[in-house]
Amino acid sequence: MTYIAKPKFQHPGLKKNTVGYTHRDYEGRISTLCAGCGHDSISAALIETFFELAIEPHRVAKLSGIGCSSKTPDYFLGQSHGFNAVHGRMPSVLTGANLANRDLIYLGVSGDGDSASIGLGQFAHCVRRGVNMVYICENNGVYGLTKGQFSATADKGSKSKAGGLNSDSPIDLVSLALLLGATFVARSFSGDKKQLVPILKAAFTHEGSAVIDVISPCVQFNNHVGSTKSFDFVREHNDAVNRIDFITPRDEITVDYAPGTVETVTQHDGSILKLSKLDPAYDPHDRAAAMAYLAEKAKAGEVVTGLLYIEEDAEDLHAHINTAHTPLNKLAEKDLCPGSTALEAINEEYR
Amino acid sequence: MTYIAKPKFQHPGLKKNTVGYTHRDYEGRISTLCAGCGHDSISAALIETFFELAIEPHRVAKLSGIGCSSKTPDYFLGQSHGFNAVHGRMPSVLTGANLANRDLIYLGVSGDGDSASIGLGQFAHCVRRGVNMVYICENNGVYGLTKGQFSATADKGSKSKAGGLNSDSPIDLVSLALLLGATFVARSFSGDKKQLVPILKAAFTHEGSAVIDVISPCVQFNNHVGSTKSFDFVREHNDAVNRIDFITPRDEITVDYAPGTVETVTQHDGSILKLSKLDPAYDPHDRAAAMAYLAEKAKAGEVVTGLLYIEEDAEDLHAHINTAHTPLNKLAEKDLCPGSTALEAINEEYR
Amino acid sequence: MSQPSTASATKPIADTNDFVVKFANVNGSGSASANELFARAVLRMGVPVCSRNIFPSNIQGLPTWYEVRVSGEGWLGRRGGVDLMVAMNPQTWNKDLAEIEQGGYLLYDSTKPLTSQKLREDVTLLGVPLTQLSNTLEGTIPRERQLLKNVIYLGALSALLGFEAAVVEELIGRQFKGKDKLIKLNLRAVELGHDYATKNLAGKCHLKVARADKVGDRIFISGNDAAGLGAVYGGATVCAWYPITPSTSVAEAFTKHCKKLRVDPVTKENKFAIIQAEDEIAAIGMVLGANWNGARAFTATSGPGISLMQEFFGLAYYAEVPAVVFDIQRGGPSTGMPTRTQQSDILLAAYASHGDTKQVMIFPKGPNEAFEFSALSFDLAERLQTPVFVMMDLDIGMNDWLVEPLKWDDARQYDRGKVMTAEELDGGKTFARYLDVDGDAIPWRTIPGTHPNKGTFFTRGSSHNAYAVYSEEGKDYTEVMQRLLRKFETAKTMVPGPIRHDAKAATRWGAIYFGSTSVAMDEASAKLEAQGLMVDTLRLRAFPFSDEVVDFINAHDQVFVIEQNRDAQMQKLLVNECTIDPVKFISLLHYDGAPITARFITSAIAERMSVTRKEAAE
Amino acid sequence: MSQPSTASATKPIADTNDFVVKFANVNGSGSASANELFARAVLRMGVPVCSRNIFPSNIQGLPTWYEVRVSGEGWLGRRGGVDLMVAMNPQTWNKDLAEIEQGGYLLYDSTKPLTSQKLREDVTLLGVPLTQLSNTLEGTIPRERQLLKNVIYLGALSALLGFEAAVVEELIGRQFKGKDKLIKLNLRAVELGHDYATKNLAGKCHLKVARADKVGDRIFISGNDAAGLGAVYGGATVCAWYPITPSTSVAEAFTKHCKKLRVDPVTKENKFAIIQAEDEIAAIGMVLGANWNGARAFTATSGPGISLMQEFFGLAYYAEVPAVVFDIQRGGPSTGMPTRTQQSDILLAAYASHGDTKQVMIFPKGPNEAFEFSALSFDLAERLQTPVFVMMDLDIGMNDWLVEPLKWDDARQYDRGKVMTAEELDGGKTFARYLDVDGDAIPWRTIPGTHPNKGTFFTRGSSHNAYAVYSEEGKDYTEVMQRLLRKFETAKTMVPGPIRHDAKAATRWGAIYFGSTSVAMDEASAKLEAQGLMVDTLRLRAFPFSDEVVDFINAHDQVFVIEQNRDAQMQKLLVNECTIDPVKFISLLHYDGAPITARFITSAIAERMSVTRKEAAE
Ligand SMILES: Cc1ncc(C[n+]2csc(CCOP(=O)(O)OP(=O)(O)O)c2C)c(N)n1
Ligand SMILES: Cc1ncc(C[n+]2csc(CCOP(=O)(O)OP(=O)(O)O)c2C)c(N)n1
Ligand code: SF4
Ligand code: SF4
Ligand SMILES: [Mg+2]
Ligand SMILES: [Mg+2]
């Protein structure tokens, strides 16, 4: 990280997206993370995603917990409201925010300690309610900010920088999300922007709980030999089941694909996902099969990445509880307060 | 429940088990639960199990959270120490107790609200650590003690007594336990003592985390038509994958089984489980397959019961962290306090 | 409670419109509705009652009591003692018998003769063969007959106490509206009891209810029900909660009223969102998220929930996020007495969470204020940008109270506090989230999504400067922390002030009380004044304490502080926040879980005052 | 801090063995070890130092400071102000420059000429071309040279301040023991700096370290390290924790020492169990479970953890389960300032959880007491059957302090309190878990598995009678609650009493302080006495307060209470628990996150005393 503030002056030539924002409009404060931290690459991928999806920054609410990963929302989308909750409790805060205004786009950023240890319960319940959000776990297998203790996603037998071996069974957030009914589940790698960005685009256009586990190595405490969350390990054991081309309703389709190799998924908003299957057997619409596949590969020490499951016609929490389409935070006093005559009638019921 | 205290006088003829205790020695206070509550049947099954396993009551520590289910430890094993923790936090208290004395037998009794809602995180982490215990969730799909709200194990679309429909995805504690590495996983039904008792016996002789989800209808708030946790529903949709005959090292084997139909599992302590497969395809040693099977059956609305997974050579938390075989709570001051000479040497390191 | 003597001389109590009836039942036996019907019948006779439900933390089979005080004078607190005991629970017979006042009455099921049971010579027995009578009800199953026994004793009581027949009929008709078969059956049961009593117990009971006109247009409602309704009127749109006795019925009431008042008639869509969270930590998290995002949101819980929410309370205080929290207090510590009442979460709420915080609390005295303060608390939370704790208790929350009809002033408007709009931002108003621009220490906030490129900020519980930027600078930190202290000063001017009532004559004695103690206190002061003991009283309605509180204390030499907890928690707050010499205070503490009684307060104060009088005399 | 003037007249500060050096670095740049080496070098010269690490809540790239006070007189608190600033962080140059005392010094990397940077005429510049010099180190990669720059300025300082060469050599040899290549490299770097300074800066620096004999056999250790060791000596076998700054190093120290002292030489088995829990709630749950089951167990946490553990604290208090909790306090509220120090969890711990509770706290003044009280707390927790909070803070916990060697009396024996054995049970001793049989309000307990058919009981947080049986009876509940109050009285006789120190002359002024404030307070009282201002002092070491505390307060007209929090939390406790008129207290509050300084205390007290003097004079 460098201490010289970037000049805020914007080069007139900077390319604008369809809503008139430049790439820089999606940036945030200068990162205070370690040079080379995987989390910074994820922030970069998010910036690219929002710019290309042409989402106005103020239409996004970014929430996080506590940890190096949870600090990142300060480092992108400087023109969006942000909320650093307490450790492991972002999902509840995000749920409440979402209830208050269904019209914004909700991004939850968390870490593996934040999500799988102290926050496991909130993560699970937020997902099973179908809160409309993109939930990213920046997964490095350790507690970065507290200096490298194992987190609950560390694999059994993986080695800590200090040399200790992890003896607890790992929590695979992706399998857990599948078990809990998440309607969009993916895994990616901070080192693979090509895979990550389209997945993010697909997630932000999904209506429901989208959970993305992004392996994001901690160069400071968990990038050594023996760690299953190091850059090298993930590169060597990355088993990508598919690749996405994301096509918004606006774009006309240019690429053409060899027949049979590609599956087309159309989402609520008309956006289209072209899924080129790397593993022809893999079906991202079969929850049970997906879980079995993950369990098998995990045994083999493979890191399965890609779009693992999608339910394009998912319904979110608001649909379940039939909330008004006008965001609750926009309802006026007259919509909310029944007034004195109604009260007289109510009093009568209690006589 | 009746208010006339049972006479404490013991009939001389009362049958004694091999350690000289009668059935009544395993009973507790009179239950204060509703007449017909499934939980009381589970207490009865536990009493039978302990009597038949001939475990001395004081060698058992019974712990629970808060709820009707969590009250039950007061209603059996009156000669064992018990601990009603706070709501959803029994797993941590049990873990601590287990660390202090590895020689006792630990029984955790909980409810679906206690385990799957507020206690989900503790349940998950206790299991992934491999704490040597029998964890029973008395699962009725509602919060009984607070008068019938849906719990997190209520199935999507199942109906509340008041008529409301549940819209959240259910948490299946059995699948979750499998995902988290539990080494003994079973499901049973409070109405099926024949199945439950042998499962309990097998669980208490297992060394590691044994998780048993017992569907236990709440006659007061969740036994109506439309509920998937009612006596009728479970009876109609019970898909038992196997039946266990539990054989202690002492017993000689009397029954003989038609070849092929039975699998023999021998546990640490030499006890033998004769598994008669009801579903020949089902393999209780294949974690991934078990999860897939559960997912499939759940879709079909079936309630899978039986011994779902077992790792007979499992290791528990103490093995993982290499704790002394002498229980920590029995170590004497001389084992623990290094004394003044050692301290002088330590001081030197800080000069 | 008076010591039962065995003197056979004692005359049976004779009283009209002023006595206490207590029903001792087994819970789950269906007594609740019959007992409530009894209370309502007295109301229909134009005579005020107050009723208290004393129930176990279990669903079926344990002892439960329902205490009804009939008070022509209109006293609504517990009096203490029982004049007529309806003893339906053999488990508690002895205890129940012992509680009866000298010369009181005991109604019981005389189907089987009394053999082993203890008796008292001074207590008049009113035997009604309930089981036997219920068996005469044709076409009923045992479970029904079990329920109808309760209706039969209701009938017997209506005869013994002299209810007008029409009153009970109307109530039963109303209760089973539409179910004619049930109406018939119940009326038949009432009749059975009534006839039996008239024939066999005539002249035995000298307690009477005489038609009066003391009820007027008052309503009979629980504080939780009123609070839930108040949240609807206050504009709450999000409720996140986790079930816990005695707070559950706040969320249930909000749900009930929303379904009636907040469903769009055309689209059938809900103008509210109610989430049963996975626990209290999640519930408060949702409440903060929703408030941060511009909706009025609340949670309702009890002690254990308040403990679990601590970390989030600290965040809300420091990051200045509005929130409304109903704490329906029960007996603590820990799981404690879930079905008993107490005022023992005060200190935990006042200084919630680690680090230095001060939290706003308001103390409704009963259902009316539960309604008004519930609505008000959403204004306060948004104006002050901080959590507001509505401190109630089981007594207010779960018992039906006879109170004035609820009122709403249509002229009144929600005050959302300092929320900067897109227009204001475009109008060039500069936005700095934590800067005190107006001198009242309350900064401005913006709601997410307000403006494309102005007024965004980052909310965090880590140290920040006035511009909401992360900072580890000591002076940035202290600047914010000192402003928060000043903001608390501002709060004094916004919260409901105390209610002072001076005795007929000037006095050096004062008494401070709050919440559910009020009804008992009203009666106690009247009784004391009648005895010539002058005590000025002050009812606290909020924390921080406004200056009137300090003035009141300074204006008296000795001040009683009456609380329903063990450690004089409110007194501790008074001493510290008003800088008072503790010796000035005399605490009267009642914390066995039963609502405080007028008798307890009266005798405790009287005793203490006479002692000091004597001392003075010597 | 003194206002820098631009008067060129100011003479450079000249002082021997009494000055403050501050290192301004970027964290993750490897400065820590070099800076610590500097402090140790001064110690090796026989001159006392105290050092304070002021680091950011991040891993790499943000400003971090290391402040070393050289004090021949042996003062170990922060003095305030800086005499020599080693300015290695361009980000903070201006702030660092401003902090330098009149006539102070600034050491910087002079490889590039100073152009834009602010300067002060009164500050002597000590330029050393660190980058340039580091580039002359052959066979090194950039990252290494980056690190070695720190060693080079260490060399320069050793010349400027006059360290004996052997001292630095020995320390480097010790640090890189076995790695000869590294030793050579580092010594070479030291030499570079030393030679450059000798050649180019001779006579420019008038701050000197002169060989003395003021260190003796004292050790240099952090409070967390000592506390972890104390837990080993105290017989703790179970540690359940969740990482959080600044408490993490307590668990790490316990682990480190257990691995050395508690592994069976033969079987290689561990006589301890350490679990990194999933969160603080689980950590305290495990601690209660283990203590309930007869093991000595503890957790270490900080503010946010204390908030999350509230519910379990209530259970432990009410069900009377022993527990030891280290609270290494940091800046609150909420996430607050994780890497700054404060004493602001006092009220939350004292009255932890909902309902009425009172918790035992002990306050170590530094590493020695951190060790002793850590061991002691396990006796206290078991004797009192309740949680014991060891209240430390970041200053004690994470900084190395120069203290007397740790001592252990081998004659001492663990006191496990009232645990009934199988023998006693067979011997016919009757067991009633919550009955006060000995009159000290401490009941007897049994450990699970003790006896086949005697002495079992059910532990619960719900209301229970003296026999541990569930009860909703008001009198059963109050009986237990009142005994708990009496038990707290007994606690007064067991906890460490306060330490009183009277001024040379009799005085009406007193001062109360505790914990990490002590080192600054020691110096302040001496300074005040030197100015003829007499103040008696009392150092609190525990809550509940023993009678000496009340006596001390009553013996003085005005009592300063010195705390490192905003709301005078300890003073609130004193007022309430000792029934003191608050006007008696004058609170001195320092809460910007930096450890309190002797200067702050001295001037605050002096000012206040002179004011009153004047008033008196008028
Ligand atoms: C209640 C609470 N407990 C502990 C902490 C200390 N803490 C801060 S971040 C963190 C873990 C972060 O790990 P992770 O979520 O994986 O984020 P990373 O730093 O690895 O990106 C912990 C334990 C805290 N801030 N709050
Ligand atoms: C912290 C806390 N929150 C809420 C409660 C209230 N409460 C008691 S039991 C219970 C739910 C019990 O449900 P379950 O575990 O399914 O047990 P069941 O009664 O159905 O057997 C709740 C919410 C509590 N005791 N503590
Ligand atoms: S410590 Fe690890 S996770 Fe944290 S910023 Fe550094 S590299 Fe990233
Ligand atoms: S309420 Fe339901 S769970 Fe509770 S005791 Fe009654 S039947 Fe059982
Ligand atoms: Mg991590
Ligand atoms: Mg349940």
mmCIF file with all atom_site columns, N, CA and C and ligand atoms in Angstrom, chain B residues 33-34 37 39 68 140 144-145 218-221, chain C residues 59, ligand 4:
data_model
loop_
_atom_site.group_PDB
_atom_site.id
_atom_site.type_symbol
_atom_site.label_atom_id
_atom_site.label_alt_id
_atom_site.label_comp_id
_atom_site.label_asym_id
_atom_site.label_entity_id
_atom_site.label_seq_id
_atom_site.pdbx_PDB_ins_code
_atom_site.Cartn_x
_atom_site.Cartn_y
_atom_site.Cartn_z
_atom_site.occupancy
_atom_site.B_iso_or_equiv
_atom_site.pdbx_formal_charge
_atom_site.auth_seq_id
_atom_site.auth_comp_id
_atom_site.auth_asym_id
_atom_site.auth_atom_id
_atom_site.pdbx_PDB_model_num
ATOM   1  N  N   . LEU B 1 33  ? -43.954 -32.388 31.276 1.00 0.00 ? 33  LEU B N   1
ATOM   2  C  CA  . LEU B 1 33  ? -44.328 -32.137 29.885 1.00 0.00 ? 33  LEU B CA  1
ATOM   3  C  C   . LEU B 1 33  ? -45.794 -32.522 29.660 1.00 0.00 ? 33  LEU B C   1
ATOM   4  N  N   . CYS B 1 34  ? -46.321 -32.131 28.508 1.00 0.00 ? 34  CYS B N   1
ATOM   5  C  CA  . CYS B 1 34  ? -47.720 -32.448 28.213 1.00 0.00 ? 34  CYS B CA  1
ATOM   6  C  C   . CYS B 1 34  ? -47.896 -33.941 28.064 1.00 0.00 ? 34  CYS B C   1
ATOM   7  N  N   . CYS B 1 37  ? -46.496 -36.066 24.974 1.00 0.00 ? 37  CYS B N   1
ATOM   8  C  CA  . CYS B 1 37  ? -45.374 -35.410 24.310 1.00 0.00 ? 37  CYS B CA  1
ATOM   9  C  C   . CYS B 1 37  ? -44.331 -36.438 23.876 1.00 0.00 ? 37  CYS B C   1
ATOM   10 N  N   . HIS B 1 39  ? -41.293 -36.190 23.556 1.00 0.00 ? 39  HIS B N   1
ATOM   11 C  CA  . HIS B 1 39  ? -40.056 -36.124 24.342 1.00 0.00 ? 39  HIS B CA  1
ATOM   12 C  C   . HIS B 1 39  ? -40.040 -37.142 25.479 1.00 0.00 ? 39  HIS B C   1
ATOM   13 N  N   . CYS B 1 68  ? -38.744 -27.385 26.020 1.00 0.00 ? 68  CYS B N   1
ATOM   14 C  CA  . CYS B 1 68  ? -39.389 -28.557 26.623 1.00 0.00 ? 68  CYS B CA  1
ATOM   15 C  C   . CYS B 1 68  ? -38.437 -29.739 26.545 1.00 0.00 ? 68  CYS B C   1
ATOM   16 N  N   . ASN B 1 140 ? -39.287 -31.479 16.890 1.00 0.00 ? 140 ASN B N   1
ATOM   17 C  CA  . ASN B 1 140 ? -40.741 -31.413 16.663 1.00 0.00 ? 140 ASN B CA  1
ATOM   18 C  C   . ASN B 1 140 ? -41.138 -30.300 15.694 1.00 0.00 ? 140 ASN B C   1
ATOM   19 N  N   . GLY B 1 144 ? -41.775 -25.529 21.261 1.00 0.00 ? 144 GLY B N   1
ATOM   20 C  CA  . GLY B 1 144 ? -42.864 -25.929 22.132 1.00 0.00 ? 144 GLY B CA  1
ATOM   21 C  C   . GLY B 1 144 ? -43.035 -24.992 23.310 1.00 0.00 ? 144 GLY B C   1
ATOM   22 N  N   . LEU B 1 145 ? -41.965 -24.776 24.028 1.00 0.00 ? 145 LEU B N   1
ATOM   23 C  CA  . LEU B 1 145 ? -42.068 -24.031 25.282 1.00 0.00 ? 145 LEU B CA  1
ATOM   24 C  C   . LEU B 1 145 ? -42.555 -22.600 25.097 1.00 0.00 ? 145 LEU B C   1
ATOM   25 N  N   . CYS B 1 218 ? -44.847 -32.695 18.806 1.00 0.00 ? 218 CYS B N   1
ATOM   26 C  CA  . CYS B 1 218 ? -45.395 -31.829 19.847 1.00 0.00 ? 218 CYS B CA  1
ATOM   27 C  C   . CYS B 1 218 ? -46.918 -31.922 19.761 1.00 0.00 ? 218 CYS B C   1
ATOM   28 N  N   . VAL B 1 219 ? -47.502 -32.686 20.691 1.00 0.00 ? 219 VAL B N   1
ATOM   29 C  CA  . VAL B 1 219 ? -48.955 -32.895 20.617 1.00 0.00 ? 219 VAL B CA  1
ATOM   30 C  C   . VAL B 1 219 ? -49.729 -31.601 20.851 1.00 0.00 ? 219 VAL B C   1
ATOM   31 N  N   . GLN B 1 220 ? -49.059 -30.667 21.473 1.00 0.00 ? 220 GLN B N   1
ATOM   32 C  CA  . GLN B 1 220 ? -49.749 -29.428 21.817 1.00 0.00 ? 220 GLN B CA  1
ATOM   33 C  C   . GLN B 1 220 ? -49.803 -28.456 20.621 1.00 0.00 ? 220 GLN B C   1
ATOM   34 N  N   . PHE B 1 221 ? -48.721 -28.350 19.869 1.00 0.00 ? 221 PHE B N   1
ATOM   35 C  CA  . PHE B 1 221 ? -48.642 -27.302 18.837 1.00 0.00 ? 221 PHE B CA  1
ATOM   36 C  C   . PHE B 1 221 ? -48.288 -27.773 17.426 1.00 0.00 ? 221 PHE B C   1
ATOM   37 N  N   . ILE C 2 59  ? -46.205 -25.895 29.754 1.00 0.00 ? 59  ILE C N   1
ATOM   38 C  CA  . ILE C 2 59  ? -47.388 -25.794 28.899 1.00 0.00 ? 59  ILE C CA  1
ATOM   39 C  C   . ILE C 2 59  ? -48.609 -26.467 29.512 1.00 0.00 ? 59  ILE C C   1
HETATM 40 S  S1  . SF4 E 3 .   ? -45.619 -28.071 24.324 1.00 0.00 ? 4   SF4 E S1  1
HETATM 41 FE FE1 . SF4 E 3 .   ? -45.175 -29.641 22.873 1.00 0.00 ? 4   SF4 E FE1 1
HETATM 42 S  S2  . SF4 E 3 .   ? -43.027 -30.054 23.194 1.00 0.00 ? 4   SF4 E S2  1
HETATM 43 FE FE2 . SF4 E 3 .   ? -43.724 -28.964 24.969 1.00 0.00 ? 4   SF4 E FE2 1
HETATM 44 S  S3  . SF4 E 3 .   ? -44.276 -30.515 26.402 1.00 0.00 ? 4   SF4 E S3  1
HETATM 45 FE FE3 . SF4 E 3 .   ? -46.134 -29.963 25.328 1.00 0.00 ? 4   SF4 E FE3 1
HETATM 46 S  S4  . SF4 E 3 .   ? -46.168 -31.416 23.667 1.00 0.00 ? 4   SF4 E S4  1
HETATM 47 FE FE4 . SF4 E 3 .   ? -44.159 -31.501 24.441 1.00 0.00 ? 4   SF4 E FE4 1
#
